[in-house]
mmCIF file of C-alpha atoms (C1' of nucleotides) in Angstrom:
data_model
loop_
_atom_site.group_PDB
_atom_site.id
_atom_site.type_symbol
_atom_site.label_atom_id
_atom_site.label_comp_id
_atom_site.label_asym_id
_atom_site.label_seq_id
_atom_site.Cartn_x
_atom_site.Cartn_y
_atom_site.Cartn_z
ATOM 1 C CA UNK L 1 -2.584 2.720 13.732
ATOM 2 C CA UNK L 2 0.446 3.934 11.927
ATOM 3 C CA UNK L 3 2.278 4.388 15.036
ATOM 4 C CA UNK L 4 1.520 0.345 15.615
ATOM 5 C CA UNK L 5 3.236 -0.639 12.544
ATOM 6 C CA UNK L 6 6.413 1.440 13.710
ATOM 7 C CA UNK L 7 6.438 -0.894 16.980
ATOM 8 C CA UNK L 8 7.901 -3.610 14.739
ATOM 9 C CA UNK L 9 10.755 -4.646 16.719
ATOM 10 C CA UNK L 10 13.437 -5.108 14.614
ATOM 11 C CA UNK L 11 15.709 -7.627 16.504
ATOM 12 C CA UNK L 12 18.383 -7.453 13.667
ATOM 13 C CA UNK L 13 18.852 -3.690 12.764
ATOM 14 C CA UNK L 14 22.563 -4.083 12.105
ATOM 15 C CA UNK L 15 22.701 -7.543 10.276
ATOM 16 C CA UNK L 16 23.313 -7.492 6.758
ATOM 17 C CA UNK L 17 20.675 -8.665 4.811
ATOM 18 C CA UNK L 18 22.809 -11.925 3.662
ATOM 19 C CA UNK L 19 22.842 -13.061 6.980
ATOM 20 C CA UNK L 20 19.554 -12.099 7.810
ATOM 21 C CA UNK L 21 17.705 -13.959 5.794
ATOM 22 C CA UNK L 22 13.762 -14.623 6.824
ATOM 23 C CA UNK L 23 14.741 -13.589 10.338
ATOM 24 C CA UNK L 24 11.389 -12.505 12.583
ATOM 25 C CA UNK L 25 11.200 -8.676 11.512
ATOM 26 C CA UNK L 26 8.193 -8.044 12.490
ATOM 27 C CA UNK L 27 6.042 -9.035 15.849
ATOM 28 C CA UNK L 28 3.000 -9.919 14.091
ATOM 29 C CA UNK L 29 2.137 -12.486 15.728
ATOM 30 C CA UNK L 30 0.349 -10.843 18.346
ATOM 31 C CA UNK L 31 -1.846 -8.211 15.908
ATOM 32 C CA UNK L 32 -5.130 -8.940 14.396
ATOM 33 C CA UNK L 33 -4.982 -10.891 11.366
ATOM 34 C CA UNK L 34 -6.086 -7.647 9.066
ATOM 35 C CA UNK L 35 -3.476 -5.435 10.497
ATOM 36 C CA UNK L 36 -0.916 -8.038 9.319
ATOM 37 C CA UNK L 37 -3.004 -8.545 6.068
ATOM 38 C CA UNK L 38 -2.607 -4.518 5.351
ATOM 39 C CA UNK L 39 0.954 -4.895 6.244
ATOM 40 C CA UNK L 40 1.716 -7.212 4.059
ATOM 41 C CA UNK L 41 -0.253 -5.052 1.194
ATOM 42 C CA UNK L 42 1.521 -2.419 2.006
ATOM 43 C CA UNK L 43 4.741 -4.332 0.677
ATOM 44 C CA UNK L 44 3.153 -4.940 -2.172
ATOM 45 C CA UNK L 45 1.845 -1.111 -3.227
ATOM 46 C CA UNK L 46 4.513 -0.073 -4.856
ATOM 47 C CA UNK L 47 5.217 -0.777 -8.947
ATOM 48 C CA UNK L 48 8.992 -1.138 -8.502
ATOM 49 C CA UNK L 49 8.418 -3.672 -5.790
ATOM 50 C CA UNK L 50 5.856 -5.936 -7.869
ATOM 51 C CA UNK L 51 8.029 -5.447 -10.973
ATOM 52 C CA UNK L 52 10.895 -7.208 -8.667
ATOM 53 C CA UNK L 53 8.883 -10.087 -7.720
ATOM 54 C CA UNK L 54 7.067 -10.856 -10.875
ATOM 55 C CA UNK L 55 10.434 -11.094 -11.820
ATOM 56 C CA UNK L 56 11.379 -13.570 -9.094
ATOM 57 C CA UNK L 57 8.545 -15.261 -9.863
ATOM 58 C CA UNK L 58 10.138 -15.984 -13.622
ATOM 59 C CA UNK L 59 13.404 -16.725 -12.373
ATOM 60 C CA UNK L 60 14.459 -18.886 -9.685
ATOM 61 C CA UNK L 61 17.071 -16.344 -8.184
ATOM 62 C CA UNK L 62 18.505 -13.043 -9.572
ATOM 63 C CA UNK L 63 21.364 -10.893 -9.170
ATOM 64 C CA UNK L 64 21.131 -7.067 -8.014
ATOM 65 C CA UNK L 65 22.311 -6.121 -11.228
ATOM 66 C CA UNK L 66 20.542 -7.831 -13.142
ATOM 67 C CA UNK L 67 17.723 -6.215 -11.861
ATOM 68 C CA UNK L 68 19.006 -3.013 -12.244
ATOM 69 C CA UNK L 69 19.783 -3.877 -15.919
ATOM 70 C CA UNK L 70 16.274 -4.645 -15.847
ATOM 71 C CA UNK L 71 14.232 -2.088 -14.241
ATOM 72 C CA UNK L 72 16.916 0.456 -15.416
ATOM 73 C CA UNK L 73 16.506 2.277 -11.617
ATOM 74 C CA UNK L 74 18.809 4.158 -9.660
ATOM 75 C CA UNK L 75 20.712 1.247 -7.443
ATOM 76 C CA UNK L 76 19.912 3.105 -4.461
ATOM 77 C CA UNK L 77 16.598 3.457 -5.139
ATOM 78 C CA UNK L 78 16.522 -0.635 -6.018
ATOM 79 C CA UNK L 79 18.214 -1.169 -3.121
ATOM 80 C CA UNK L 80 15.553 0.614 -0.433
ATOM 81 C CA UNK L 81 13.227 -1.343 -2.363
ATOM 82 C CA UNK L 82 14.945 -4.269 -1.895
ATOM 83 C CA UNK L 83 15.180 -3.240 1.562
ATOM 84 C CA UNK L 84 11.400 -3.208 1.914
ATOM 85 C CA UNK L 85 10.918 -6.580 0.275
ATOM 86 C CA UNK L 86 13.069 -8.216 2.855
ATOM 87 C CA UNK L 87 11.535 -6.544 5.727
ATOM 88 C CA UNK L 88 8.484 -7.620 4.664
ATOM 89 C CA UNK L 89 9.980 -11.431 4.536
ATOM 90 C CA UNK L 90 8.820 -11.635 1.028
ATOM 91 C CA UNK L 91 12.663 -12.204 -0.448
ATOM 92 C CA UNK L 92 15.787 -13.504 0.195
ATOM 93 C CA UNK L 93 19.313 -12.493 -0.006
ATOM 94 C CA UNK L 94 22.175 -14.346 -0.144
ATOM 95 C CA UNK L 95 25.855 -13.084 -0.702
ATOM 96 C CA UNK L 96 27.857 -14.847 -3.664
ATOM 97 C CA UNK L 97 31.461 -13.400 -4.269
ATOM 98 C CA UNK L 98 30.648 -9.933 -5.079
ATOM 99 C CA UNK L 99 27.285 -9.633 -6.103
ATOM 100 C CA UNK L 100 24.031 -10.005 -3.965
ATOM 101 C CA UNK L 101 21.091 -12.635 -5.116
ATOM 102 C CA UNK L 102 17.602 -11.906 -4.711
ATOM 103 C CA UNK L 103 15.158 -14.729 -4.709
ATOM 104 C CA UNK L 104 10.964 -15.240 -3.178
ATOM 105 C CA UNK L 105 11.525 -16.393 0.396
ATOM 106 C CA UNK L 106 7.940 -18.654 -0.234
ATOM 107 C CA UNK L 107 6.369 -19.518 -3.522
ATOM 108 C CA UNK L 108 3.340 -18.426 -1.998
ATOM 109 C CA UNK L 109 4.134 -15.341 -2.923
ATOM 110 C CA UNK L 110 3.852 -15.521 -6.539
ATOM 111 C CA UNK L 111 0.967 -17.082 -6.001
ATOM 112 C CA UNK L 112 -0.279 -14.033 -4.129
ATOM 113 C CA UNK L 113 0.588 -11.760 -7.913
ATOM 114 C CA UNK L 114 -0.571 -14.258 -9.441
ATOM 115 C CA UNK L 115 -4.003 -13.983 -8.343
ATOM 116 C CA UNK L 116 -4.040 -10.433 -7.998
ATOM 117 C CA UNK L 117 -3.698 -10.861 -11.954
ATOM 118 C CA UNK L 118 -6.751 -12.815 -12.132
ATOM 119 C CA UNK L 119 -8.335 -10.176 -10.053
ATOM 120 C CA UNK L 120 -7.531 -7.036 -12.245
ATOM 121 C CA UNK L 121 -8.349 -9.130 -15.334
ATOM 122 C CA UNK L 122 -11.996 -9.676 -14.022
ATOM 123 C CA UNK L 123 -12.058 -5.146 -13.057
ATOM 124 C CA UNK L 124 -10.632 -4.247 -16.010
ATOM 125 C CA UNK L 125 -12.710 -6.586 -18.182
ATOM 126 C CA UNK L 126 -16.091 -5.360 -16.965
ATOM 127 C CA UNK L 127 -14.890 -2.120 -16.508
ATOM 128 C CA UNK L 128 -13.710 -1.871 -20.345
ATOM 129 C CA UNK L 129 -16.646 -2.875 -21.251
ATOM 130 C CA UNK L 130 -18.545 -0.116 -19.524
ATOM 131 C CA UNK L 131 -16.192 2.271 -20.919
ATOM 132 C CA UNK L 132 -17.004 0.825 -24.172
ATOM 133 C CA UNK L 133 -21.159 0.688 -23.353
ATOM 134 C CA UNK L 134 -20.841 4.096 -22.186
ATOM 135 C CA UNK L 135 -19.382 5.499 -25.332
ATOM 136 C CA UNK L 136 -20.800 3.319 -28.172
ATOM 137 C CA UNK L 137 -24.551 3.975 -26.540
ATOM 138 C CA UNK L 138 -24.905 7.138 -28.259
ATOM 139 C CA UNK L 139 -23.496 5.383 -31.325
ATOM 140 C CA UNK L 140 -24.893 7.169 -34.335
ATOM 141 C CA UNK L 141 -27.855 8.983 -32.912
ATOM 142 C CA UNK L 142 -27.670 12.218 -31.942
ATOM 143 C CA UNK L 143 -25.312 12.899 -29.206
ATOM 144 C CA UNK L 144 -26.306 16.638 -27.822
ATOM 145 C CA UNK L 145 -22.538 17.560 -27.465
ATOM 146 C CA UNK L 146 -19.129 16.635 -26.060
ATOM 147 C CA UNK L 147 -20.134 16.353 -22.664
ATOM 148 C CA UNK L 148 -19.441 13.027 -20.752
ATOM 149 C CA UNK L 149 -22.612 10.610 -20.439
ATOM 150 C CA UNK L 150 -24.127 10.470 -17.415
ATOM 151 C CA UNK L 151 -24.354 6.805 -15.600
ATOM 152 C CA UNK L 152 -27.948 5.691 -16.939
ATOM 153 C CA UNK L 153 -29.263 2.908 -14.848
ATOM 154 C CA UNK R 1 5.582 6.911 -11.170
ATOM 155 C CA UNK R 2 3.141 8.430 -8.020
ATOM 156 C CA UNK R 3 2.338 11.149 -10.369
ATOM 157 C CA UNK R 4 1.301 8.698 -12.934
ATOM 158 C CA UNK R 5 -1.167 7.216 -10.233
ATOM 159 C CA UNK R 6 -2.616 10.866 -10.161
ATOM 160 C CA UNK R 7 -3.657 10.919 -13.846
ATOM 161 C CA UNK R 8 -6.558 8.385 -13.876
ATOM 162 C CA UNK R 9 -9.565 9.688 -15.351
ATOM 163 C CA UNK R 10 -11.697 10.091 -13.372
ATOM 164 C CA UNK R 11 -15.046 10.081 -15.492
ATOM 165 C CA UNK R 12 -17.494 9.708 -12.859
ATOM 166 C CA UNK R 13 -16.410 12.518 -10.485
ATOM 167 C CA UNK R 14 -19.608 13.903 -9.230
ATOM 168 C CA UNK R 15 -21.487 10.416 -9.377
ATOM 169 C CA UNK R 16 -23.224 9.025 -6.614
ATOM 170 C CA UNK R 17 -21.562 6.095 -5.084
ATOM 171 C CA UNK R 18 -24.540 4.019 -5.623
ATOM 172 C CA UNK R 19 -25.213 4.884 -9.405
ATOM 173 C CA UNK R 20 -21.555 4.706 -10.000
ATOM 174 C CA UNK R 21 -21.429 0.679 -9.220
ATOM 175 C CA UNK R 22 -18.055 -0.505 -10.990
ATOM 176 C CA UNK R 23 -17.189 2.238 -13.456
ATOM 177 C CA UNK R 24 -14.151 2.489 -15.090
ATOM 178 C CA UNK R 25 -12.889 4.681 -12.583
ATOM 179 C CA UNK R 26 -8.920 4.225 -13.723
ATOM 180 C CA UNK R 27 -7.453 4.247 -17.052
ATOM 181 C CA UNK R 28 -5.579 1.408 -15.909
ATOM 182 C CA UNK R 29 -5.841 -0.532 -19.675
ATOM 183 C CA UNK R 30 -3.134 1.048 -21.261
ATOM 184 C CA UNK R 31 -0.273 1.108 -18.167
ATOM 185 C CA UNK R 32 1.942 -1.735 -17.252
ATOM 186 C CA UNK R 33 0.810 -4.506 -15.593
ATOM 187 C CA UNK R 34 3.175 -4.130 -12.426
ATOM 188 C CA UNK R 35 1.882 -0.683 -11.916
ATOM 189 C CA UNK R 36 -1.913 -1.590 -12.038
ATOM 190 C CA UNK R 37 -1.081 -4.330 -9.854
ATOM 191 C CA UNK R 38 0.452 -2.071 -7.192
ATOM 192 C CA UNK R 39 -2.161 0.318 -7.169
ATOM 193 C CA UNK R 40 -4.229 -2.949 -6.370
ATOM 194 C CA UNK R 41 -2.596 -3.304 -3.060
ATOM 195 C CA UNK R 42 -2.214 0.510 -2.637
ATOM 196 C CA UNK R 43 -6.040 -0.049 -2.284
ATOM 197 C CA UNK R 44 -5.533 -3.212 -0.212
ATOM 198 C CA UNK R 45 -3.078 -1.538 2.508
ATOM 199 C CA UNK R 46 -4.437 -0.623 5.184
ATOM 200 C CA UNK R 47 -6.145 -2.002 8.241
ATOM 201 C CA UNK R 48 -9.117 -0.644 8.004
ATOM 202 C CA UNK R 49 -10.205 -1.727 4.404
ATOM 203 C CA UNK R 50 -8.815 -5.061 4.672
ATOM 204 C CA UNK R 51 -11.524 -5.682 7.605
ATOM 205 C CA UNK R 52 -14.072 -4.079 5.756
ATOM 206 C CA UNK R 53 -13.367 -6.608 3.125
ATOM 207 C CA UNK R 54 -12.883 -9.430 5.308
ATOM 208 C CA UNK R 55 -16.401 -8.584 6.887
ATOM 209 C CA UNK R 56 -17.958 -8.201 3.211
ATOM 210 C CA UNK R 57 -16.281 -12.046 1.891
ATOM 211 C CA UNK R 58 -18.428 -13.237 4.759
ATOM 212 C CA UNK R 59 -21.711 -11.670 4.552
ATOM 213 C CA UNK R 60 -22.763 -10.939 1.003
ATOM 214 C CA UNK R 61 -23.944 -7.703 1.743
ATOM 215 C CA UNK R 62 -23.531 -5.206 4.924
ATOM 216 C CA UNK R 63 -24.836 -2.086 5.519
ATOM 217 C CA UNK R 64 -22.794 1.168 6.588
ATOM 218 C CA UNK R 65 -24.490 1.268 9.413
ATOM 219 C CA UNK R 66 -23.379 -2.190 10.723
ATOM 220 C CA UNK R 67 -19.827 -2.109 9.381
ATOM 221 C CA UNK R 68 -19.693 1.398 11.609
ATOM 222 C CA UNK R 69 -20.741 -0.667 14.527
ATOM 223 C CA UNK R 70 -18.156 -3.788 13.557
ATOM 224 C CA UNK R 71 -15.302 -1.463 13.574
ATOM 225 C CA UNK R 72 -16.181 1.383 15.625
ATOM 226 C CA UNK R 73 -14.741 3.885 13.866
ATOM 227 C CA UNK R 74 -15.933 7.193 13.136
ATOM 228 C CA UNK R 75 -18.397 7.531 10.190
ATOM 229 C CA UNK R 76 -16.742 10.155 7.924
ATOM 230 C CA UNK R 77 -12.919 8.232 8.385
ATOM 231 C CA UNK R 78 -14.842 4.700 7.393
ATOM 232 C CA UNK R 79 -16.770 6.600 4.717
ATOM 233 C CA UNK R 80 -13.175 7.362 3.248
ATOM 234 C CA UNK R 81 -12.562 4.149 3.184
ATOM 235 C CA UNK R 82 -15.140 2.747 1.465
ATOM 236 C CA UNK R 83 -14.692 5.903 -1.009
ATOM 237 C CA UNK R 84 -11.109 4.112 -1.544
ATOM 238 C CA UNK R 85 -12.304 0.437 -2.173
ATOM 239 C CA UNK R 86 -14.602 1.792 -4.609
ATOM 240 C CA UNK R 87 -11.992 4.103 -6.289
ATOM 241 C CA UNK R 88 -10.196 0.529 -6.735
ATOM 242 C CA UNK R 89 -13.417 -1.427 -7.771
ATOM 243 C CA UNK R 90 -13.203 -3.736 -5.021
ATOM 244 C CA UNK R 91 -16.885 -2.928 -3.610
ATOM 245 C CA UNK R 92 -19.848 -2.016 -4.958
ATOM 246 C CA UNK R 93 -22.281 0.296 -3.221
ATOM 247 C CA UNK R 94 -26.204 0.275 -3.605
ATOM 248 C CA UNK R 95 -28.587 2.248 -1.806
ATOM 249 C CA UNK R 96 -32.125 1.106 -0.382
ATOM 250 C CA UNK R 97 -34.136 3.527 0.774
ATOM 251 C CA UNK R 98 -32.107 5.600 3.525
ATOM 252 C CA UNK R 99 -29.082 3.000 4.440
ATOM 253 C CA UNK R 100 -26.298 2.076 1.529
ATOM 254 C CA UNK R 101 -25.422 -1.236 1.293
ATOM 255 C CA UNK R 102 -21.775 -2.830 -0.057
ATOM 256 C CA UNK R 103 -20.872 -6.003 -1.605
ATOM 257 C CA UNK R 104 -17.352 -6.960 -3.239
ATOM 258 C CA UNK R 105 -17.025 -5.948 -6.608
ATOM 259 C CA UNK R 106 -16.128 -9.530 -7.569
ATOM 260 C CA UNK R 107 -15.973 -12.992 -5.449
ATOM 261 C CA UNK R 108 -12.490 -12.929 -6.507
ATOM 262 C CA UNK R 109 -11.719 -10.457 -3.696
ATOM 263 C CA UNK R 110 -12.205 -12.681 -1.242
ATOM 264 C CA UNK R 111 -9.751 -15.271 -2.842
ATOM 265 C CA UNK R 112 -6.791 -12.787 -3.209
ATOM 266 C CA UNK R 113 -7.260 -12.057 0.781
ATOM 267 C CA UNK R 114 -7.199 -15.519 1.583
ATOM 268 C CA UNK R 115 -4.415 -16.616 -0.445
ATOM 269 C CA UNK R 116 -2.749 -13.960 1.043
ATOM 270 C CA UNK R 117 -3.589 -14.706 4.368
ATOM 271 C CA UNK R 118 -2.284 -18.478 3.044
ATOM 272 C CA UNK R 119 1.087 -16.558 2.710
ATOM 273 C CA UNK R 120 0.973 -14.938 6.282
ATOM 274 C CA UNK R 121 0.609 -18.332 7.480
ATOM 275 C CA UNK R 122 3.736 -19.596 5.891
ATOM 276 C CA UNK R 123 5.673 -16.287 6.973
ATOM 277 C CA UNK R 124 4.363 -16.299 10.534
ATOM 278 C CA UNK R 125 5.064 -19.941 11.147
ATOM 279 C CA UNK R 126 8.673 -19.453 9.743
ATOM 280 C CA UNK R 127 9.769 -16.554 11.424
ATOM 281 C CA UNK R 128 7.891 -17.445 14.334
ATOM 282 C CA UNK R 129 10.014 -20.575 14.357
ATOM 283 C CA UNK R 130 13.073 -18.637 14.168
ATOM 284 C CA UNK R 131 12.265 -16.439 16.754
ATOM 285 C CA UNK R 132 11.809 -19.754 19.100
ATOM 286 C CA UNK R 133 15.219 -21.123 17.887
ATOM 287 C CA UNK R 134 16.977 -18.006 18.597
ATOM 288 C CA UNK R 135 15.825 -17.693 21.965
ATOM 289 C CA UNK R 136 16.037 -20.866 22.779
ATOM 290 C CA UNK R 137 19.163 -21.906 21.551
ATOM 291 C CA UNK R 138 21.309 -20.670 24.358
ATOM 292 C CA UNK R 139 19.472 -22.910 26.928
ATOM 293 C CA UNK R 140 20.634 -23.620 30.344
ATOM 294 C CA UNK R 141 23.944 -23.095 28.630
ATOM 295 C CA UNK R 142 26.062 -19.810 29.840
ATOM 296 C CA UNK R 143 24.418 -16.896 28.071
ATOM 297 C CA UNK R 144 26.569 -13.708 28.462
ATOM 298 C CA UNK R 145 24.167 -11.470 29.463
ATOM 299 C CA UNK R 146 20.809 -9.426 28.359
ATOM 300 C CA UNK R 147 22.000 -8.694 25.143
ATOM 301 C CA UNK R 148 20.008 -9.743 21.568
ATOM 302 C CA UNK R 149 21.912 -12.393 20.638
ATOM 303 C CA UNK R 150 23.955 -12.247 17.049
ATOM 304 C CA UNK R 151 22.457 -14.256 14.575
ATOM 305 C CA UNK R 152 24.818 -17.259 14.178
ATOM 306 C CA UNK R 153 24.810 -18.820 10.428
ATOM 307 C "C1'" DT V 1 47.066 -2.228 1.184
ATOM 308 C "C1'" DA V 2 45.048 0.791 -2.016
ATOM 309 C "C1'" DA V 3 41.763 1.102 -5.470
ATOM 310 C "C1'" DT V 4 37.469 -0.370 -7.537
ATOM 311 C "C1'" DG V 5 32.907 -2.267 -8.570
ATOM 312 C "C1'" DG V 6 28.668 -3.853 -6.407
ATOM 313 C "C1'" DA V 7 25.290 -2.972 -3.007
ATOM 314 C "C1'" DT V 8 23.409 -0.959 1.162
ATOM 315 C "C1'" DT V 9 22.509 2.774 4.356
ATOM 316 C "C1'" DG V 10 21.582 7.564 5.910
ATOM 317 C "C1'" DA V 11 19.685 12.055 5.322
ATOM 318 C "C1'" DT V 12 16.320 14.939 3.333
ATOM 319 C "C1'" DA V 13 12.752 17.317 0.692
ATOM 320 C "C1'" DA V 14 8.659 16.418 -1.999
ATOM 321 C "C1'" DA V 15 4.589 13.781 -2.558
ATOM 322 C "C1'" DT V 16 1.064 10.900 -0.602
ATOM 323 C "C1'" DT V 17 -1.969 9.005 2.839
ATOM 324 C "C1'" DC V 18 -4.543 9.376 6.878
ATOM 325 C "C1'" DA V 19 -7.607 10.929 10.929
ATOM 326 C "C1'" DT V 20 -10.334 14.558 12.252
ATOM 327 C "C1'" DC V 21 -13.569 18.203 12.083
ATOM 328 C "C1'" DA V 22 -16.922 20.865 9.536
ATOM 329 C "C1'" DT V 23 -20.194 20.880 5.959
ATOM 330 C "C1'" DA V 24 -23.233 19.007 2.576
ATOM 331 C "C1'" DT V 25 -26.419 15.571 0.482
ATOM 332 C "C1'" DC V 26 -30.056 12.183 0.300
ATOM 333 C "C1'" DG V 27 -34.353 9.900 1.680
ATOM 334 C "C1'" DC V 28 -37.937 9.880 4.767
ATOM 335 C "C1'" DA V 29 -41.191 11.204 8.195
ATOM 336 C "C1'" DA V 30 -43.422 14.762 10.838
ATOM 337 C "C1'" DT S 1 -41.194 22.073 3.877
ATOM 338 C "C1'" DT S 2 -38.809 21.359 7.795
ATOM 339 C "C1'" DG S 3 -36.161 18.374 10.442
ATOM 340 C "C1'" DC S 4 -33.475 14.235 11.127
ATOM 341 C "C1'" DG S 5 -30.809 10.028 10.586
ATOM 342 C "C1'" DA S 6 -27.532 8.024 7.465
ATOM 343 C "C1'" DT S 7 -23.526 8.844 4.416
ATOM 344 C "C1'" DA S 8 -20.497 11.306 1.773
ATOM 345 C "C1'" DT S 9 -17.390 15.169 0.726
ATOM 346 C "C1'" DG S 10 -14.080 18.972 1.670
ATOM 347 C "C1'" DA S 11 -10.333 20.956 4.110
ATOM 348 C "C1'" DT S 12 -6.325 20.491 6.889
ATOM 349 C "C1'" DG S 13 -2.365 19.170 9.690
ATOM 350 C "C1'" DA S 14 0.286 15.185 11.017
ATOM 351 C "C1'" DA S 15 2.428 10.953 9.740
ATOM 352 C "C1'" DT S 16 4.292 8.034 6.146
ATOM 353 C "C1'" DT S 17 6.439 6.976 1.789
ATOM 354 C "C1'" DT S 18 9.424 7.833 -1.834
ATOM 355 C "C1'" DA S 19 13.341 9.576 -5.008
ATOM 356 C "C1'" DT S 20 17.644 11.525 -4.795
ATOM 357 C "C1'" DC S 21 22.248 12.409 -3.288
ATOM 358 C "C1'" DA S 22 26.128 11.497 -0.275
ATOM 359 C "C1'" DA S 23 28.531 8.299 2.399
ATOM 360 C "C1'" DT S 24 29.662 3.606 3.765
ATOM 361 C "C1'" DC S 25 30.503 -1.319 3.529
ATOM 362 C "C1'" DC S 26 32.196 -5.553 1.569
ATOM 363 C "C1'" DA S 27 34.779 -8.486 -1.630
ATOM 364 C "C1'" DT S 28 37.988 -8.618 -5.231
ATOM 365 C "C1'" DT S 29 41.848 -7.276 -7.850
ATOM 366 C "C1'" DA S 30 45.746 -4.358 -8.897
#
DNA sequence: TAATGGATTGATAAATTCATCATATCGCAA
DNA sequence: TTGCGATATGATGAATTTATCAATCCATTA
């Protein structure tokens, strides 16, 4: 299961990423749909790798070191990130002068955070508010000791 | 930043899956937003749980016993799975009499999976597109031999 | 052309995730 | 209350991911 994601054939192992720009990296075409789907989660599952695209999503394109400035990382750390990102065709580089550019290879893809927002404003909403249930129950009657409330319902 | 993952309460511990229905299971309020998102899609990547929640946007509710016969897997490895999407609050489990039933958490689930499969599309028909144009390029036309072509641009 | 800043790659150990096997729990029926 | 089907949990080794450090690559300037 593992092993099939490390079949990706990888037609373009020695191009540099300027030049390589939303090239085929992957042969997904011929998986089931939730393989790719979990692939292209596992892109995403990282914080330094949605902090990067939320802030491609802000800005049309940004340089490498601005986003070092930025995320105040390591730039070889960044850069494996970066790495990952473009594997995952979810950004593009492109080489100006001396410094490397960074932008979302589809706008779809801020659409994808973008929704995931929505999404973890709905959990943590209701689950706030259980938090908040949970603790304020007890709220001035007696409360037998320290000891965390069990679920009632 | 992993180790940061590993210090969600955990306030429900020893709660039954089905009395434990959408509890604040992370202390996800108080961290940045980039990180809650990514443990989102850590929850979201892999193959296994993206099916199960693929199967659960189409039939409101499905019982372990027929998602172990959709997928075929063994019942302690899917059992760890769904012990994952709950972790997350992505599914909810209830129990009738002797069979446990799921549900997503929220119908917004099912929109982040398709508007991610939305974004597959739009990768897969690029790159696929790509892949033709590479291969195709060097038509009839003299083609030095078996070797992957450079990419030209 | 040598030196330098900007960025990527390679190697590696530590941390994490995963599949598997064994064990335990829950509800129900005998 | 014993046994059983349905699920969940625990333990563990193998695979994967990640941060770090060293080395390399590319474009520009000295």
């Amino acid at each position: 299961m593992t092993a099939a994601d490390a079949l990706d054939l990888r037609l373009d192992e020695n191009v540099k990423p300027w030049n390589r720009d939303g090239m085929a990296q992957y042969s997904d075409a011929h998986r089931p749909l939730y393989e790719v789907k979990a692939n292209l989660f596992k892109g995403l599952a990282h914080p330094v790798r949605v902090r990067v695209l939320e802030v491609l999503s802000a800005s049309p394109t940004v340089s490498v070191t601005d986003l070092l400035a930025d995320t105040g990382l390591e730039a070889s750390n960044l850069s494996q990130h970066l790495s990952v990102l473009r594997r995952h065709n979810l950004v593009v580089a492109e080489r100006r002068a001396s410094q490397v550019f960074y932008r979302l290879a589809y706008p779809e893809v801020a659409d994808l955070l973008s929704v995931s927002r929505s999404l973890l404003v709905k959990i943590l909403e209701r689950t706030q508010q259980q938090l908040v249930s949970t603790v304020n129950l007890p709220d001035i009657s007696m409360q037998r000791d320290s000891e965390i409330a069990p679920v009632t319902r």
